[in-house]
PDB file of C-alpha atoms in Angstrom:
ATOM      1  CA  MET A  13      -3.309 -55.540  -9.057  1.00  0.00           C
ATOM      2  CA  LYS A  14      -2.505 -54.358 -12.455  1.00  0.00           C
ATOM      3  CA  PHE A  15       1.080 -54.738 -14.139  1.00  0.00           C
ATOM      4  CA  HIS A  16       2.428 -50.779 -14.172  1.00  0.00           C
ATOM      5  CA  HIS A  17       6.191 -50.872 -15.496  1.00  0.00           C
ATOM      6  CA  LEU A  18       9.403 -53.149 -15.194  1.00  0.00           C
ATOM      7  CA  GLY A  19      12.545 -51.768 -13.523  1.00  0.00           C
ATOM      8  CA  ILE A  20      15.590 -51.776 -15.027  1.00  0.00           C
ATOM      9  CA  ALA A  21      18.865 -50.994 -13.415  1.00  0.00           C
ATOM     10  CA  CYS A  22      21.472 -49.325 -15.768  1.00  0.00           C
ATOM     11  CA  GLY A  23      24.731 -47.306 -15.253  1.00  0.00           C
ATOM     12  CA  ASP A  24      23.997 -44.886 -17.470  1.00  0.00           C
ATOM     13  CA  ILE A  25      20.444 -43.877 -17.880  1.00  0.00           C
ATOM     14  CA  GLU A  26      20.897 -41.651 -21.353  1.00  0.00           C
ATOM     15  CA  LYS A  27      22.741 -44.928 -22.999  1.00  0.00           C
ATOM     16  CA  ALA A  28      19.898 -46.953 -22.064  1.00  0.00           C
ATOM     17  CA  ILE A  29      17.228 -44.529 -23.398  1.00  0.00           C
ATOM     18  CA  ILE A  30      18.896 -44.466 -26.864  1.00  0.00           C
ATOM     19  CA  PHE A  31      19.732 -48.283 -26.227  1.00  0.00           C
ATOM     20  CA  VAL A  32      15.133 -48.416 -25.878  1.00  0.00           C
ATOM     21  CA  LYS A  33      14.419 -46.102 -28.263  1.00  0.00           C
ATOM     22  CA  ARG A  34      16.261 -48.150 -30.779  1.00  0.00           C
ATOM     23  CA  MET A  35      14.330 -50.528 -30.325  1.00  0.00           C
ATOM     24  CA  HIS A  36      10.963 -49.146 -29.267  1.00  0.00           C
ATOM     25  CA  ASP A  37       8.343 -46.340 -30.828  1.00  0.00           C
ATOM     26  CA  LEU A  38       8.092 -44.214 -26.919  1.00  0.00           C
ATOM     27  CA  GLU A  39       4.469 -42.641 -26.515  1.00  0.00           C
ATOM     28  CA  PHE A  40       6.378 -41.404 -23.419  1.00  0.00           C
ATOM     29  CA  GLU A  41       9.556 -40.413 -21.994  1.00  0.00           C
ATOM     30  CA  SER A  42       9.765 -38.811 -18.249  1.00  0.00           C
ATOM     31  CA  GLU A  43      12.566 -36.261 -17.662  1.00  0.00           C
ATOM     32  CA  ILE A  44      15.718 -38.201 -15.506  1.00  0.00           C
ATOM     33  CA  ILE A  45      14.920 -36.956 -11.661  1.00  0.00           C
ATOM     34  CA  PHE A  46      16.589 -37.645  -8.795  1.00  0.00           C
ATOM     35  CA  ASP A  47      14.513 -38.797  -5.936  1.00  0.00           C
ATOM     36  CA  LYS A  48      16.110 -38.610  -2.412  1.00  0.00           C
ATOM     37  CA  HIS A  49      13.387 -41.054  -1.337  1.00  0.00           C
ATOM     38  CA  GLN A  50      14.565 -43.573  -3.771  1.00  0.00           C
ATOM     39  CA  ASN A  51      18.160 -42.354  -3.648  1.00  0.00           C
ATOM     40  CA  ALA A  52      18.273 -42.875  -7.515  1.00  0.00           C
ATOM     41  CA  ASN A  53      18.341 -41.373 -10.852  1.00  0.00           C
ATOM     42  CA  LEU A  54      15.185 -42.590 -12.599  1.00  0.00           C
ATOM     43  CA  CYS A  55      13.414 -42.069 -16.094  1.00  0.00           C
ATOM     44  CA  LEU A  56       9.957 -43.502 -16.651  1.00  0.00           C
ATOM     45  CA  LEU A  57       9.606 -44.949 -20.879  1.00  0.00           C
ATOM     46  CA  ARG A  58       6.453 -46.053 -22.227  1.00  0.00           C
ATOM     47  CA  THR A  59       6.341 -47.807 -25.316  1.00  0.00           C
ATOM     48  CA  ASP A  60       3.862 -47.712 -27.983  1.00  0.00           C
ATOM     49  CA  GLU A  61       2.794 -51.250 -26.743  1.00  0.00           C
ATOM     50  CA  ASN A  62       2.047 -49.693 -23.150  1.00  0.00           C
ATOM     51  CA  ILE A  63       4.753 -51.150 -21.938  1.00  0.00           C
ATOM     52  CA  GLY A  64       6.181 -49.398 -19.164  1.00  0.00           C
ATOM     53  CA  ILE A  65      10.020 -49.150 -18.368  1.00  0.00           C
ATOM     54  CA  GLU A  66      11.679 -46.904 -15.573  1.00  0.00           C
ATOM     55  CA  LEU A  67      15.450 -46.513 -15.853  1.00  0.00           C
ATOM     56  CA  VAL A  68      17.588 -46.941 -12.278  1.00  0.00           C
ATOM     57  CA  SER A  69      21.062 -45.694 -11.695  1.00  0.00           C
ATOM     58  CA  GLY A  70      22.550 -44.721  -9.071  1.00  0.00           C
ATOM     59  CA  GLU A  71      24.095 -46.415  -6.056  1.00  0.00           C
ATOM     60  CA  LYS A  72      21.622 -48.041  -4.845  1.00  0.00           C
ATOM     61  CA  VAL A  73      21.876 -50.371  -8.212  1.00  0.00           C
ATOM     62  CA  MET A  74      24.997 -50.048  -8.667  1.00  0.00           C
ATOM     63  CA  LYS A  75      25.528 -54.005  -7.143  1.00  0.00           C
ATOM     64  CA  LEU A  76      23.498 -54.874  -9.590  1.00  0.00           C
ATOM     65  CA  VAL A  77      24.670 -53.035 -12.351  1.00  0.00           C
ATOM     66  CA  LYS A  78      28.340 -54.776 -11.297  1.00  0.00           C
ATOM     67  CA  ARG A  79      26.763 -57.839 -11.216  1.00  0.00           C
ATOM     68  CA  ASN A  80      24.621 -57.682 -14.253  1.00  0.00           C
ATOM     69  CA  THR A  81      21.526 -57.800 -12.693  1.00  0.00           C
ATOM     70  CA  LEU A  82      19.604 -55.366 -15.065  1.00  0.00           C
ATOM     71  CA  LEU A  83      15.704 -56.736 -14.919  1.00  0.00           C
ATOM     72  CA  TYR A  84      15.247 -55.983 -11.155  1.00  0.00           C
ATOM     73  CA  HIS A  85      11.842 -55.464 -10.346  1.00  0.00           C
ATOM     74  CA  THR A  86       7.862 -55.165 -11.144  1.00  0.00           C
ATOM     75  CA  CYS A  87       5.377 -53.168 -10.674  1.00  0.00           C
ATOM     76  CA  TRP A  88       2.220 -53.223  -9.618  1.00  0.00           C
ATOM     77  CA  GLU A  89      -0.234 -50.615  -9.252  1.00  0.00           C
ATOM     78  CA  VAL A  90      -2.608 -51.156  -6.021  1.00  0.00           C
ATOM     79  CA  ASP A  91      -5.871 -49.785  -4.951  1.00  0.00           C
ATOM     80  CA  VAL A  92      -4.777 -49.329  -1.430  1.00  0.00           C
ATOM     81  CA  ILE A  93      -0.794 -50.179  -0.624  1.00  0.00           C
ATOM     82  CA  GLU A  94      -0.691 -50.929   2.878  1.00  0.00           C
ATOM     83  CA  ASP A  95      -3.781 -53.622   2.335  1.00  0.00           C
ATOM     84  CA  SER A  96      -1.731 -55.437  -0.600  1.00  0.00           C
ATOM     85  CA  ILE A  97       1.539 -55.022   1.524  1.00  0.00           C
ATOM     86  CA  MET A  98      -0.459 -57.273   4.087  1.00  0.00           C
ATOM     87  CA  LYS A  99      -1.846 -59.484   1.592  1.00  0.00           C
ATOM     88  CA  LEU A 100       1.641 -60.413   0.413  1.00  0.00           C
ATOM     89  CA  LEU A 101       3.295 -60.128   3.819  1.00  0.00           C
ATOM     90  CA  LYS A 102       1.177 -63.135   4.644  1.00  0.00           C
ATOM     91  CA  ASN A 103       2.968 -65.643   1.951  1.00  0.00           C
ATOM     92  CA  SER A 104       5.756 -66.527   4.943  1.00  0.00           C
ATOM     93  CA  ASP A 105       8.668 -66.235   1.958  1.00  0.00           C
ATOM     94  CA  THR A 106       8.187 -62.052   1.503  1.00  0.00           C
ATOM     95  CA  ILE A 107      10.266 -59.430   3.100  1.00  0.00           C
ATOM     96  CA  LEU A 108       8.761 -56.105   2.957  1.00  0.00           C
ATOM     97  CA  LEU A 109      12.287 -54.004   2.172  1.00  0.00           C
ATOM     98  CA  SER A 110      10.833 -50.521   2.472  1.00  0.00           C
ATOM     99  CA  GLU A 111       7.805 -48.688   3.881  1.00  0.00           C
ATOM    100  CA  PRO A 112       5.275 -47.057   1.601  1.00  0.00           C
ATOM    101  CA  THR A 113       7.128 -43.520   0.498  1.00  0.00           C
ATOM    102  CA  PRO A 114       5.883 -41.221  -1.836  1.00  0.00           C
ATOM    103  CA  ALA A 115       7.703 -41.493  -5.247  1.00  0.00           C
ATOM    104  CA  ILE A 116       8.871 -38.220  -6.968  1.00  0.00           C
ATOM    105  CA  LEU A 117       8.385 -40.088 -10.374  1.00  0.00           C
ATOM    106  CA  PHE A 118       4.752 -40.818 -10.089  1.00  0.00           C
ATOM    107  CA  ASN A 119       3.365 -37.344  -8.481  1.00  0.00           C
ATOM    108  CA  ASN A 120       4.284 -38.446  -4.841  1.00  0.00           C
ATOM    109  CA  ARG A 121       2.296 -41.643  -4.947  1.00  0.00           C
ATOM    110  CA  LYS A 122       3.002 -44.524  -2.195  1.00  0.00           C
ATOM    111  CA  VAL A 123       5.595 -46.895  -3.160  1.00  0.00           C
ATOM    112  CA  ALA A 124       7.026 -50.071  -1.563  1.00  0.00           C
ATOM    113  CA  PHE A 125       9.053 -52.398  -2.222  1.00  0.00           C
ATOM    114  CA  ILE A 126       8.909 -56.205  -1.200  1.00  0.00           C
ATOM    115  CA  HIS A 127      11.341 -59.315  -1.492  1.00  0.00           C
ATOM    116  CA  THR A 128       8.907 -62.423  -2.913  1.00  0.00           C
ATOM    117  CA  PRO A 129       9.701 -65.680  -4.225  1.00  0.00           C
ATOM    118  CA  ILE A 130       9.270 -63.878  -7.759  1.00  0.00           C
ATOM    119  CA  GLY A 131      11.722 -61.024  -7.313  1.00  0.00           C
ATOM    120  CA  VAL A 132      11.566 -57.979  -5.991  1.00  0.00           C
ATOM    121  CA  VAL A 133       8.001 -56.610  -6.586  1.00  0.00           C
ATOM    122  CA  GLU A 134       6.913 -52.687  -6.641  1.00  0.00           C
ATOM    123  CA  LEU A 135       4.049 -51.757  -5.393  1.00  0.00           C
ATOM    124  CA  LEU A 136       2.368 -48.699  -6.682  1.00  0.00           C
ATOM    125  CA  GLU A 137      -0.562 -46.932  -4.901  1.00  0.00           C
ATOM    126  CA  LYS A 138      -3.126 -45.944  -7.793  1.00  0.00           C
ATOM    127  CA  GLU A 139      -4.106 -41.819  -7.853  1.00  0.00           C
ATOM    128  CA  ASN A 140      -6.612 -40.519  -6.495  1.00  0.00           C
ATOM    129  CA  GLU A 141      -9.601 -39.874  -8.342  1.00  0.00           C
ATOM    130  CA  ASP A 142     -10.989 -37.145  -6.514  1.00  0.00           C
TER     131      ASP A 142
END
């Protein structure tokens, strides 16, 4: 597993982008997109320190925003998502929150979310090297 990004819940993606830009120089900023599979608006930022920040807004995260629980997942890039899910689910304290689904923000690479003792973990399958 290789760290990929932090998932940040926000009520207003545009305001969050402005805030991050005031703190960091950005190497990359995606467009804001709606992902029907995640039922959320998303934007990926990468700082000049190579830190990925995924901003997430919409109904999916509104409870988190209202509770001010904004840092809500870490994302890890994995070789084979199904193998990584099985490995994590061997721990009795883990729960699969979503089956592998194409992620529009990541060129339809598969993602899955798992509740773990360290919080919500997103697994992102590596791109095919073909």
